[in-house]
Structures are given as C-alpha cells and as structure tokens.
JSON list of C-alpha atoms in Angstrom, two decimals:
[
{"chain": "A", "resi": 1, "resn": "UNK", "atom": "CA", "xyz": [4.45, -16.22, 12.15]},
{"chain": "A", "resi": 2, "resn": "UNK", "atom": "CA", "xyz": [0.91, -15.47, 10.84]},
{"chain": "A", "resi": 3, "resn": "UNK", "atom": "CA", "xyz": [0.46, -12.54, 8.68]},
{"chain": "A", "resi": 4, "resn": "UNK", "atom": "CA", "xyz": [-2.12, -9.89, 8.80]},
{"chain": "A", "resi": 5, "resn": "UNK", "atom": "CA", "xyz": [-5.30, -11.36, 8.30]},
{"chain": "A", "resi": 6, "resn": "UNK", "atom": "CA", "xyz": [-8.56, -9.43, 7.12]},
{"chain": "A", "resi": 7, "resn": "UNK", "atom": "CA", "xyz": [-12.35, -10.62, 7.05]},
{"chain": "A", "resi": 8, "resn": "UNK", "atom": "CA", "xyz": [-14.49, -10.84, 5.06]},
{"chain": "A", "resi": 9, "resn": "UNK", "atom": "CA", "xyz": [-12.44, -11.24, 1.76]},
{"chain": "A", "resi": 10, "resn": "UNK", "atom": "CA", "xyz": [-15.30, -10.02, -0.14]},
{"chain": "A", "resi": 11, "resn": "UNK", "atom": "CA", "xyz": [-18.43, -8.18, 0.99]},
{"chain": "A", "resi": 12, "resn": "UNK", "atom": "CA", "xyz": [-21.51, -7.29, -1.21]},
{"chain": "A", "resi": 13, "resn": "UNK", "atom": "CA", "xyz": [-24.09, -4.93, 0.10]},
{"chain": "A", "resi": 14, "resn": "UNK", "atom": "CA", "xyz": [-26.55, -2.56, -0.87]},
{"chain": "A", "resi": 15, "resn": "UNK", "atom": "CA", "xyz": [-26.44, 1.21, -0.72]},
{"chain": "A", "resi": 16, "resn": "UNK", "atom": "CA", "xyz": [-27.48, 2.28, 2.80]},
{"chain": "A", "resi": 17, "resn": "UNK", "atom": "CA", "xyz": [-26.50, -0.98, 4.50]},
{"chain": "A", "resi": 18, "resn": "UNK", "atom": "CA", "xyz": [-23.71, -1.34, 7.03]},
{"chain": "A", "resi": 19, "resn": "UNK", "atom": "CA", "xyz": [-20.48, -3.19, 6.86]},
{"chain": "A", "resi": 20, "resn": "UNK", "atom": "CA", "xyz": [-17.77, -3.94, 9.18]},
{"chain": "A", "resi": 21, "resn": "UNK", "atom": "CA", "xyz": [-14.21, -5.17, 8.12]},
{"chain": "A", "resi": 22, "resn": "UNK", "atom": "CA", "xyz": [-11.91, -6.70, 10.59]},
{"chain": "A", "resi": 23, "resn": "UNK", "atom": "CA", "xyz": [-8.26, -6.75, 10.70]},
{"chain": "A", "resi": 24, "resn": "UNK", "atom": "CA", "xyz": [-5.95, -8.82, 12.75]},
{"chain": "A", "resi": 25, "resn": "UNK", "atom": "CA", "xyz": [-2.29, -7.52, 12.84]},
{"chain": "A", "resi": 26, "resn": "UNK", "atom": "CA", "xyz": [0.78, -9.44, 12.98]},
{"chain": "A", "resi": 27, "resn": "UNK", "atom": "CA", "xyz": [1.32, -10.48, 16.79]},
{"chain": "A", "resi": 28, "resn": "UNK", "atom": "CA", "xyz": [3.45, -7.76, 18.54]},
{"chain": "A", "resi": 29, "resn": "UNK", "atom": "CA", "xyz": [2.92, -5.05, 16.05]},
{"chain": "A", "resi": 30, "resn": "UNK", "atom": "CA", "xyz": [1.67, -1.99, 17.71]},
{"chain": "A", "resi": 31, "resn": "UNK", "atom": "CA", "xyz": [1.25, -0.10, 14.55]},
{"chain": "A", "resi": 32, "resn": "UNK", "atom": "CA", "xyz": [-1.90, -0.76, 12.43]},
{"chain": "A", "resi": 33, "resn": "UNK", "atom": "CA", "xyz": [-2.95, 0.90, 9.29]},
{"chain": "A", "resi": 34, "resn": "UNK", "atom": "CA", "xyz": [-6.10, 1.12, 7.27]},
{"chain": "A", "resi": 35, "resn": "UNK", "atom": "CA", "xyz": [-5.57, 1.91, 3.43]},
{"chain": "A", "resi": 36, "resn": "UNK", "atom": "CA", "xyz": [-8.00, 1.52, 0.72]},
{"chain": "A", "resi": 37, "resn": "UNK", "atom": "CA", "xyz": [-8.01, 1.31, -3.17]},
{"chain": "A", "resi": 38, "resn": "UNK", "atom": "CA", "xyz": [-11.05, 2.45, -5.31]},
{"chain": "A", "resi": 39, "resn": "UNK", "atom": "CA", "xyz": [-11.61, 1.35, -8.81]},
{"chain": "A", "resi": 40, "resn": "UNK", "atom": "CA", "xyz": [-8.91, 2.61, -10.99]},
{"chain": "A", "resi": 41, "resn": "UNK", "atom": "CA", "xyz": [-7.32, 4.67, -8.36]},
{"chain": "A", "resi": 42, "resn": "UNK", "atom": "CA", "xyz": [-4.05, 4.29, -6.40]},
{"chain": "A", "resi": 43, "resn": "UNK", "atom": "CA", "xyz": [-3.91, 2.92, -2.73]},
{"chain": "A", "resi": 44, "resn": "UNK", "atom": "CA", "xyz": [-4.90, 5.71, -0.20]},
{"chain": "A", "resi": 45, "resn": "UNK", "atom": "CA", "xyz": [-4.00, 6.08, 3.47]},
{"chain": "A", "resi": 46, "resn": "UNK", "atom": "CA", "xyz": [-7.04, 6.09, 5.90]},
{"chain": "A", "resi": 47, "resn": "UNK", "atom": "CA", "xyz": [-5.66, 6.03, 9.39]},
{"chain": "A", "resi": 48, "resn": "UNK", "atom": "CA", "xyz": [-2.90, 4.79, 11.60]},
{"chain": "A", "resi": 49, "resn": "UNK", "atom": "CA", "xyz": [-3.31, 3.48, 15.13]},
{"chain": "A", "resi": 50, "resn": "UNK", "atom": "CA", "xyz": [-0.62, 2.86, 17.48]},
{"chain": "A", "resi": 51, "resn": "UNK", "atom": "CA", "xyz": [-1.98, 0.55, 19.97]},
{"chain": "A", "resi": 52, "resn": "UNK", "atom": "CA", "xyz": [-5.44, 1.42, 20.81]},
{"chain": "A", "resi": 53, "resn": "UNK", "atom": "CA", "xyz": [-4.96, 5.15, 20.07]},
{"chain": "A", "resi": 54, "resn": "UNK", "atom": "CA", "xyz": [-5.56, 6.88, 16.73]},
{"chain": "A", "resi": 55, "resn": "UNK", "atom": "CA", "xyz": [-2.19, 8.33, 15.71]},
{"chain": "A", "resi": 56, "resn": "UNK", "atom": "CA", "xyz": [-3.41, 9.86, 12.18]},
{"chain": "A", "resi": 57, "resn": "UNK", "atom": "CA", "xyz": [-6.85, 9.75, 11.01]},
{"chain": "A", "resi": 58, "resn": "UNK", "atom": "CA", "xyz": [-6.37, 12.37, 8.19]},
{"chain": "A", "resi": 59, "resn": "UNK", "atom": "CA", "xyz": [-7.27, 10.03, 5.35]},
{"chain": "A", "resi": 60, "resn": "UNK", "atom": "CA", "xyz": [-10.63, 9.05, 6.57]},
{"chain": "A", "resi": 61, "resn": "UNK", "atom": "CA", "xyz": [-13.11, 10.12, 3.87]},
{"chain": "A", "resi": 62, "resn": "UNK", "atom": "CA", "xyz": [-16.03, 11.23, 6.01]},
{"chain": "A", "resi": 63, "resn": "UNK", "atom": "CA", "xyz": [-17.97, 10.43, 9.22]},
{"chain": "A", "resi": 64, "resn": "UNK", "atom": "CA", "xyz": [-19.51, 7.38, 7.75]},
{"chain": "A", "resi": 65, "resn": "UNK", "atom": "CA", "xyz": [-16.48, 5.73, 8.52]},
{"chain": "A", "resi": 66, "resn": "UNK", "atom": "CA", "xyz": [-15.69, 4.42, 11.81]},
{"chain": "A", "resi": 67, "resn": "UNK", "atom": "CA", "xyz": [-12.41, 2.57, 12.98]},
{"chain": "A", "resi": 68, "resn": "UNK", "atom": "CA", "xyz": [-11.81, 1.12, 16.36]},
{"chain": "A", "resi": 69, "resn": "UNK", "atom": "CA", "xyz": [-9.04, -0.86, 17.78]},
{"chain": "A", "resi": 70, "resn": "UNK", "atom": "CA", "xyz": [-10.15, -1.52, 21.25]},
{"chain": "A", "resi": 71, "resn": "UNK", "atom": "CA", "xyz": [-7.46, -3.30, 23.45]},
{"chain": "A", "resi": 72, "resn": "UNK", "atom": "CA", "xyz": [-4.76, -2.51, 20.92]},
{"chain": "A", "resi": 73, "resn": "UNK", "atom": "CA", "xyz": [-5.14, -5.96, 19.10]},
{"chain": "A", "resi": 74, "resn": "UNK", "atom": "CA", "xyz": [-7.45, -6.31, 16.23]},
{"chain": "A", "resi": 75, "resn": "UNK", "atom": "CA", "xyz": [-9.26, -3.38, 14.46]},
{"chain": "A", "resi": 76, "resn": "UNK", "atom": "CA", "xyz": [-12.59, -2.91, 12.80]},
{"chain": "A", "resi": 77, "resn": "UNK", "atom": "CA", "xyz": [-13.59, -0.33, 10.11]},
{"chain": "A", "resi": 78, "resn": "UNK", "atom": "CA", "xyz": [-17.31, 0.22, 9.90]},
{"chain": "A", "resi": 79, "resn": "UNK", "atom": "CA", "xyz": [-19.07, 1.94, 6.97]},
{"chain": "A", "resi": 80, "resn": "UNK", "atom": "CA", "xyz": [-22.53, 3.13, 7.80]},
{"chain": "A", "resi": 81, "resn": "UNK", "atom": "CA", "xyz": [-24.44, 3.87, 5.83]},
{"chain": "A", "resi": 82, "resn": "UNK", "atom": "CA", "xyz": [-22.49, 2.61, 2.70]},
{"chain": "A", "resi": 83, "resn": "UNK", "atom": "CA", "xyz": [-22.53, 4.45, -0.56]},
{"chain": "A", "resi": 84, "resn": "UNK", "atom": "CA", "xyz": [-21.58, 3.33, -4.16]},
{"chain": "A", "resi": 85, "resn": "UNK", "atom": "CA", "xyz": [-18.36, 5.35, -3.99]},
{"chain": "A", "resi": 86, "resn": "UNK", "atom": "CA", "xyz": [-17.23, 3.23, -1.19]},
{"chain": "A", "resi": 87, "resn": "UNK", "atom": "CA", "xyz": [-16.65, 0.16, -3.38]},
{"chain": "A", "resi": 88, "resn": "UNK", "atom": "CA", "xyz": [-13.10, -0.79, -3.58]},
{"chain": "A", "resi": 89, "resn": "UNK", "atom": "CA", "xyz": [-10.48, -2.96, -1.74]},
{"chain": "A", "resi": 90, "resn": "UNK", "atom": "CA", "xyz": [-9.62, -2.16, 1.92]},
{"chain": "A", "resi": 91, "resn": "UNK", "atom": "CA", "xyz": [-6.18, -3.04, 2.99]},
{"chain": "A", "resi": 92, "resn": "UNK", "atom": "CA", "xyz": [-5.00, -3.28, 6.51]},
{"chain": "A", "resi": 93, "resn": "UNK", "atom": "CA", "xyz": [-1.29, -3.19, 7.32]},
{"chain": "A", "resi": 94, "resn": "UNK", "atom": "CA", "xyz": [0.74, -3.55, 10.44]},
{"chain": "A", "resi": 95, "resn": "UNK", "atom": "CA", "xyz": [4.34, -2.64, 11.38]},
{"chain": "A", "resi": 96, "resn": "UNK", "atom": "CA", "xyz": [6.58, -2.91, 14.38]},
{"chain": "A", "resi": 97, "resn": "UNK", "atom": "CA", "xyz": [7.92, 0.49, 14.12]},
{"chain": "A", "resi": 98, "resn": "UNK", "atom": "CA", "xyz": [6.19, 3.79, 12.94]},
{"chain": "A", "resi": 99, "resn": "UNK", "atom": "CA", "xyz": [8.91, 5.46, 10.71]},
{"chain": "A", "resi": 100, "resn": "UNK", "atom": "CA", "xyz": [10.27, 2.65, 8.34]},
{"chain": "A", "resi": 101, "resn": "UNK", "atom": "CA", "xyz": [7.57, 2.21, 5.60]},
{"chain": "A", "resi": 102, "resn": "UNK", "atom": "CA", "xyz": [7.93, -1.37, 6.05]},
{"chain": "A", "resi": 103, "resn": "UNK", "atom": "CA", "xyz": [4.42, -2.33, 6.24]},
{"chain": "A", "resi": 104, "resn": "UNK", "atom": "CA", "xyz": [3.04, -5.90, 6.17]},
{"chain": "A", "resi": 105, "resn": "UNK", "atom": "CA", "xyz": [-0.29, -5.92, 4.30]},
{"chain": "A", "resi": 106, "resn": "UNK", "atom": "CA", "xyz": [-3.30, -8.31, 4.36]},
{"chain": "A", "resi": 107, "resn": "UNK", "atom": "CA", "xyz": [-4.79, -9.45, 1.31]},
{"chain": "A", "resi": 108, "resn": "UNK", "atom": "CA", "xyz": [-7.52, -6.98, 1.70]},
{"chain": "A", "resi": 109, "resn": "UNK", "atom": "CA", "xyz": [-11.23, -6.91, 1.92]},
{"chain": "A", "resi": 110, "resn": "UNK", "atom": "CA", "xyz": [-13.17, -6.08, -1.32]},
{"chain": "A", "resi": 111, "resn": "UNK", "atom": "CA", "xyz": [-16.26, -4.28, -0.82]},
{"chain": "A", "resi": 112, "resn": "UNK", "atom": "CA", "xyz": [-18.90, -3.91, -3.42]},
{"chain": "A", "resi": 113, "resn": "UNK", "atom": "CA", "xyz": [-21.79, -1.55, -2.80]},
{"chain": "A", "resi": 114, "resn": "UNK", "atom": "CA", "xyz": [-24.91, -1.94, -5.14]},
{"chain": "B", "resi": 1, "resn": "UNK", "atom": "CA", "xyz": [-0.88, 18.09, -3.22]},
{"chain": "B", "resi": 2, "resn": "UNK", "atom": "CA", "xyz": [1.68, 15.13, -2.76]},
{"chain": "B", "resi": 3, "resn": "UNK", "atom": "CA", "xyz": [1.36, 12.79, -5.78]},
{"chain": "B", "resi": 4, "resn": "UNK", "atom": "CA", "xyz": [3.30, 9.86, -7.00]},
{"chain": "B", "resi": 5, "resn": "UNK", "atom": "CA", "xyz": [3.10, 8.98, -10.61]},
{"chain": "B", "resi": 6, "resn": "UNK", "atom": "CA", "xyz": [3.65, 5.67, -12.35]},
{"chain": "B", "resi": 7, "resn": "UNK", "atom": "CA", "xyz": [3.08, 4.44, -15.81]},
{"chain": "B", "resi": 8, "resn": "UNK", "atom": "CA", "xyz": [0.25, 1.70, -15.57]},
{"chain": "B", "resi": 9, "resn": "UNK", "atom": "CA", "xyz": [1.81, -0.37, -18.18]},
{"chain": "B", "resi": 10, "resn": "UNK", "atom": "CA", "xyz": [1.58, -3.21, -18.81]},
{"chain": "B", "resi": 11, "resn": "UNK", "atom": "CA", "xyz": [5.55, -3.33, -19.14]},
{"chain": "B", "resi": 12, "resn": "UNK", "atom": "CA", "xyz": [6.36, -6.49, -21.07]},
{"chain": "B", "resi": 13, "resn": "UNK", "atom": "CA", "xyz": [9.85, -7.90, -21.15]},
{"chain": "B", "resi": 14, "resn": "UNK", "atom": "CA", "xyz": [11.34, -11.14, -22.24]},
{"chain": "B", "resi": 15, "resn": "UNK", "atom": "CA", "xyz": [12.57, -13.69, -19.68]},
{"chain": "B", "resi": 16, "resn": "UNK", "atom": "CA", "xyz": [16.25, -12.61, -18.70]},
{"chain": "B", "resi": 17, "resn": "UNK", "atom": "CA", "xyz": [16.01, -9.01, -19.84]},
{"chain": "B", "resi": 18, "resn": "UNK", "atom": "CA", "xyz": [16.30, -6.20, -17.50]},
{"chain": "B", "resi": 19, "resn": "UNK", "atom": "CA", "xyz": [13.00, -4.53, -16.49]},
{"chain": "B", "resi": 20, "resn": "UNK", "atom": "CA", "xyz": [13.01, -0.90, -15.57]},
{"chain": "B", "resi": 21, "resn": "UNK", "atom": "CA", "xyz": [10.15, 0.67, -13.61]},
{"chain": "B", "resi": 22, "resn": "UNK", "atom": "CA", "xyz": [10.01, 4.34, -13.06]},
{"chain": "B", "resi": 23, "resn": "UNK", "atom": "CA", "xyz": [8.21, 6.69, -10.54]},
{"chain": "B", "resi": 24, "resn": "UNK", "atom": "CA", "xyz": [8.15, 10.29, -10.06]},
{"chain": "B", "resi": 25, "resn": "UNK", "atom": "CA", "xyz": [7.02, 12.26, -7.19]},
{"chain": "B", "resi": 26, "resn": "UNK", "atom": "CA", "xyz": [5.72, 15.91, -6.74]},
{"chain": "B", "resi": 27, "resn": "UNK", "atom": "CA", "xyz": [7.24, 17.19, -3.50]},
{"chain": "B", "resi": 28, "resn": "UNK", "atom": "CA", "xyz": [10.91, 17.69, -2.58]},
{"chain": "B", "resi": 29, "resn": "UNK", "atom": "CA", "xyz": [10.35, 17.35, 1.00]},
{"chain": "B", "resi": 30, "resn": "UNK", "atom": "CA", "xyz": [10.05, 13.42, 0.49]},
{"chain": "B", "resi": 31, "resn": "UNK", "atom": "CA", "xyz": [11.89, 11.49, 3.09]},
{"chain": "B", "resi": 32, "resn": "UNK", "atom": "CA", "xyz": [11.87, 7.94, 2.02]},
{"chain": "B", "resi": 33, "resn": "UNK", "atom": "CA", "xyz": [10.94, 5.71, -0.95]},
{"chain": "B", "resi": 34, "resn": "UNK", "atom": "CA", "xyz": [9.62, 2.17, -1.19]},
{"chain": "B", "resi": 35, "resn": "UNK", "atom": "CA", "xyz": [8.76, -0.31, -3.81]},
{"chain": "B", "resi": 36, "resn": "UNK", "atom": "CA", "xyz": [6.01, -2.86, -3.01]},
{"chain": "B", "resi": 37, "resn": "UNK", "atom": "CA", "xyz": [5.13, -5.91, -5.35]},
{"chain": "B", "resi": 38, "resn": "UNK", "atom": "CA", "xyz": [1.65, -6.94, -5.68]},
{"chain": "B", "resi": 39, "resn": "UNK", "atom": "CA", "xyz": [0.49, -10.48, -7.26]},
{"chain": "B", "resi": 40, "resn": "UNK", "atom": "CA", "xyz": [-3.09, -10.30, -8.53]},
{"chain": "B", "resi": 41, "resn": "UNK", "atom": "CA", "xyz": [-5.40, -10.75, -5.62]},
{"chain": "B", "resi": 42, "resn": "UNK", "atom": "CA", "xyz": [-2.64, -10.81, -3.05]},
{"chain": "B", "resi": 43, "resn": "UNK", "atom": "CA", "xyz": [-1.11, -8.36, -0.53]},
{"chain": "B", "resi": 44, "resn": "UNK", "atom": "CA", "xyz": [1.53, -5.74, -1.43]},
{"chain": "B", "resi": 45, "resn": "UNK", "atom": "CA", "xyz": [4.94, -6.89, -0.21]},
{"chain": "B", "resi": 46, "resn": "UNK", "atom": "CA", "xyz": [7.72, -4.50, 0.26]},
{"chain": "B", "resi": 47, "resn": "UNK", "atom": "CA", "xyz": [10.84, -5.44, -1.83]},
{"chain": "B", "resi": 48, "resn": "UNK", "atom": "CA", "xyz": [13.10, -2.50, -1.52]},
{"chain": "B", "resi": 49, "resn": "UNK", "atom": "CA", "xyz": [13.32, 0.87, 0.24]},
{"chain": "B", "resi": 50, "resn": "UNK", "atom": "CA", "xyz": [15.86, 3.75, -0.29]},
{"chain": "B", "resi": 51, "resn": "UNK", "atom": "CA", "xyz": [16.44, 6.77, 1.60]},
{"chain": "B", "resi": 52, "resn": "UNK", "atom": "CA", "xyz": [19.69, 8.38, -0.10]},
{"chain": "B", "resi": 53, "resn": "UNK", "atom": "CA", "xyz": [20.47, 9.55, -3.62]},
{"chain": "B", "resi": 54, "resn": "UNK", "atom": "CA", "xyz": [22.22, 6.84, -5.69]},
{"chain": "B", "resi": 55, "resn": "UNK", "atom": "CA", "xyz": [21.64, 3.25, -6.06]},
{"chain": "B", "resi": 56, "resn": "UNK", "atom": "CA", "xyz": [20.88, 0.39, -3.61]},
{"chain": "B", "resi": 57, "resn": "UNK", "atom": "CA", "xyz": [21.24, -3.35, -4.68]},
{"chain": "B", "resi": 58, "resn": "UNK", "atom": "CA", "xyz": [19.55, -6.40, -3.30]},
{"chain": "B", "resi": 59, "resn": "UNK", "atom": "CA", "xyz": [19.99, -9.47, -5.30]},
{"chain": "B", "resi": 60, "resn": "UNK", "atom": "CA", "xyz": [18.56, -8.86, -8.73]},
{"chain": "B", "resi": 61, "resn": "UNK", "atom": "CA", "xyz": [16.70, -5.77, -7.51]},
{"chain": "B", "resi": 62, "resn": "UNK", "atom": "CA", "xyz": [18.26, -2.15, -7.71]},
{"chain": "B", "resi": 63, "resn": "UNK", "atom": "CA", "xyz": [16.52, 0.91, -6.68]},
{"chain": "B", "resi": 64, "resn": "UNK", "atom": "CA", "xyz": [17.60, 4.26, -7.82]},
{"chain": "B", "resi": 65, "resn": "UNK", "atom": "CA", "xyz": [16.93, 7.70, -6.27]},
{"chain": "B", "resi": 66, "resn": "UNK", "atom": "CA", "xyz": [17.51, 11.06, -7.77]},
{"chain": "B", "resi": 67, "resn": "UNK", "atom": "CA", "xyz": [16.01, 13.62, -5.35]},
{"chain": "B", "resi": 68, "resn": "UNK", "atom": "CA", "xyz": [16.92, 16.63, -7.66]},
{"chain": "B", "resi": 69, "resn": "UNK", "atom": "CA", "xyz": [14.87, 15.16, -10.52]},
{"chain": "B", "resi": 70, "resn": "UNK", "atom": "CA", "xyz": [12.29, 13.82, -8.11]},
{"chain": "B", "resi": 71, "resn": "UNK", "atom": "CA", "xyz": [12.63, 10.45, -9.55]},
{"chain": "B", "resi": 72, "resn": "UNK", "atom": "CA", "xyz": [13.01, 6.84, -8.28]},
{"chain": "B", "resi": 73, "resn": "UNK", "atom": "CA", "xyz": [13.12, 3.65, -10.34]},
{"chain": "B", "resi": 74, "resn": "UNK", "atom": "CA", "xyz": [13.58, 0.07, -9.75]},
{"chain": "B", "resi": 75, "resn": "UNK", "atom": "CA", "xyz": [15.58, -2.25, -12.04]},
{"chain": "B", "resi": 76, "resn": "UNK", "atom": "CA", "xyz": [15.00, -6.08, -12.06]},
{"chain": "B", "resi": 77, "resn": "UNK", "atom": "CA", "xyz": [17.93, -7.88, -13.54]},
{"chain": "B", "resi": 78, "resn": "UNK", "atom": "CA", "xyz": [17.37, -11.33, -15.23]},
{"chain": "B", "resi": 79, "resn": "UNK", "atom": "CA", "xyz": [13.59, -10.96, -15.16]},
{"chain": "B", "resi": 80, "resn": "UNK", "atom": "CA", "xyz": [11.70, -13.96, -14.49]},
{"chain": "B", "resi": 81, "resn": "UNK", "atom": "CA", "xyz": [8.08, -14.97, -15.18]},
{"chain": "B", "resi": 82, "resn": "UNK", "atom": "CA", "xyz": [7.54, -15.13, -11.54]},
{"chain": "B", "resi": 83, "resn": "UNK", "atom": "CA", "xyz": [8.40, -11.50, -11.54]},
{"chain": "B", "resi": 84, "resn": "UNK", "atom": "CA", "xyz": [5.05, -10.70, -13.48]},
{"chain": "B", "resi": 85, "resn": "UNK", "atom": "CA", "xyz": [3.11, -8.53, -10.94]},
{"chain": "B", "resi": 86, "resn": "UNK", "atom": "CA", "xyz": [2.13, -4.96, -10.32]},
{"chain": "B", "resi": 87, "resn": "UNK", "atom": "CA", "xyz": [4.87, -3.00, -8.77]},
{"chain": "B", "resi": 88, "resn": "UNK", "atom": "CA", "xyz": [3.81, -0.05, -6.54]},
{"chain": "B", "resi": 89, "resn": "UNK", "atom": "CA", "xyz": [6.06, 2.99, -5.94]},
{"chain": "B", "resi": 90, "resn": "UNK", "atom": "CA", "xyz": [5.42, 4.64, -2.32]},
{"chain": "B", "resi": 91, "resn": "UNK", "atom": "CA", "xyz": [6.69, 7.69, -0.58]},
{"chain": "B", "resi": 92, "resn": "UNK", "atom": "CA", "xyz": [6.63, 8.74, 2.89]},
{"chain": "B", "resi": 93, "resn": "UNK", "atom": "CA", "xyz": [6.89, 12.43, 3.41]},
{"chain": "B", "resi": 94, "resn": "UNK", "atom": "CA", "xyz": [7.59, 12.49, 7.20]},
{"chain": "B", "resi": 95, "resn": "UNK", "atom": "CA", "xyz": [6.91, 10.77, 10.42]},
{"chain": "B", "resi": 96, "resn": "UNK", "atom": "CA", "xyz": [4.83, 7.80, 10.65]},
{"chain": "B", "resi": 97, "resn": "UNK", "atom": "CA", "xyz": [4.02, 5.51, 7.90]},
{"chain": "B", "resi": 98, "resn": "UNK", "atom": "CA", "xyz": [1.51, 7.47, 5.97]},
{"chain": "B", "resi": 99, "resn": "UNK", "atom": "CA", "xyz": [2.49, 6.26, 2.59]},
{"chain": "B", "resi": 100, "resn": "UNK", "atom": "CA", "xyz": [1.56, 7.83, -0.71]},
{"chain": "B", "resi": 101, "resn": "UNK", "atom": "CA", "xyz": [1.13, 5.14, -3.34]},
{"chain": "B", "resi": 102, "resn": "UNK", "atom": "CA", "xyz": [1.42, 5.53, -7.21]},
{"chain": "B", "resi": 103, "resn": "UNK", "atom": "CA", "xyz": [-1.04, 3.76, -9.06]},
{"chain": "B", "resi": 104, "resn": "UNK", "atom": "CA", "xyz": [1.38, 0.91, -9.95]},
{"chain": "B", "resi": 105, "resn": "UNK", "atom": "CA", "xyz": [3.07, -0.54, -13.11]},
{"chain": "B", "resi": 106, "resn": "UNK", "atom": "CA", "xyz": [2.20, -3.91, -14.31]},
{"chain": "B", "resi": 107, "resn": "UNK", "atom": "CA", "xyz": [5.16, -6.12, -15.41]},
{"chain": "B", "resi": 108, "resn": "UNK", "atom": "CA", "xyz": [4.75, -8.90, -17.67]},
{"chain": "B", "resi": 109, "resn": "UNK", "atom": "CA", "xyz": [7.88, -11.27, -18.03]},
{"chain": "B", "resi": 110, "resn": "UNK", "atom": "CA", "xyz": [7.23, -13.43, -21.20]},
{"chain": "B", "resi": 111, "resn": "UNK", "atom": "CA", "xyz": [9.09, -16.92, -21.23]}
]
C-alpha cells in the first residue's frame, strides 16, 4: 500500500510568488490533514478535510493560504503571495477514522521563501 | 492556550539502556495522547497511543500517563542505535484529529 505522498519535496521561491503544494493521501482515507513546522517551532495543525469538505480550518494562518480537495482525493495547499515567515515544512497526513489520532504522515514539502 | 512541552535534548543513552522521554501538557481536558517517532528528513510515524491513566506496553515501548500531573512519558527499553530519532509527543483535546504537538526530543543511542 502506498503511503502519503507529497510534492514537491522542496520548493524555493521569492517573497511575493505563489507556490502550490500537493498531497496524495493513502487510498481509502477520507480524512486529510495539513500541518506545518516553521523553523524552531513545533508541528502545528492547519486544517482537516473529510472527503472534499473542510471539517476544521482553524489553524490556517491567514487568507494567503488556500487548501482544496476537489473530488475528495488529492489535496493542494496554495500560498499566495508567499511571505518570509511561511518558510517551513508542510506535512500532509491522512487517516481512515477521524478520532483515533493515528495519522499517517507524508515526508513533507519544505518551503523556503527568500 | 493549549500547549505541549518537551525537552528538546539531545538525550544521549548507551545501547541497551532505558531511554525515558517526558512530556507535559497544559490542559486537563486532554482526551488522548500519542508518541510519534521522526527520523531525520522522514515522516512522523505513530508508535504509541494512550488514553487512560497508567502504563501501556508494546514490545520495548511503554507509555505512561498521569492525568492528575498532566504528564505523559515514553520508556524505551534495551535502546538500540536504530531508535535514534526525534520523538514527538502529541495531544488530542477533542473530536477529530487536531493534534497539538510538542517540539520533540532528540534521542541519540550510542553503540
């Protein structure tokens, strides 16, 4: 069974540019999550999809971030325009159930904003 | 504000010893507790979860929870160099899988 895959593994962009991160969850997992870790900080929750619906987006930092999961399969996280403080590692995770805490994480997309 | 605190380490133990990793959390309303292991550059991987006070054992790993003291720990017996990684404590305060993570403790097991 393939794990959670994320693309790109590393992206370097300039402040003001746009970046789109993609996540393919484990097949059959309705729940998809985005987390991120900025330098020196802990991993923080961004949002949670159940199929194509946003269940909880309380962790999204501001309206420069847009997450989508059209069709309930893969998800994208767009940052537009990117700021320096957006640099970090963006993790995607998926789970079959929504209340067990057993998340399967991808290896993350490292974003560097110059 | 719900917070999870861990000593960043590194915690260095010799091979074969017991490694003890600790975590405290700020809110008594916490529901469930998780330990994830993350090798450098890799994805976090769930290794233990615990919901009730007391100990839970799985192979060489034991999770301990004390809700009154708001404290959760992970013991690794017979530590191996392959256990060298960052261990992340995570807490779930309610429905859904919105986990709050600590900053992680880096464990180094020396041969």
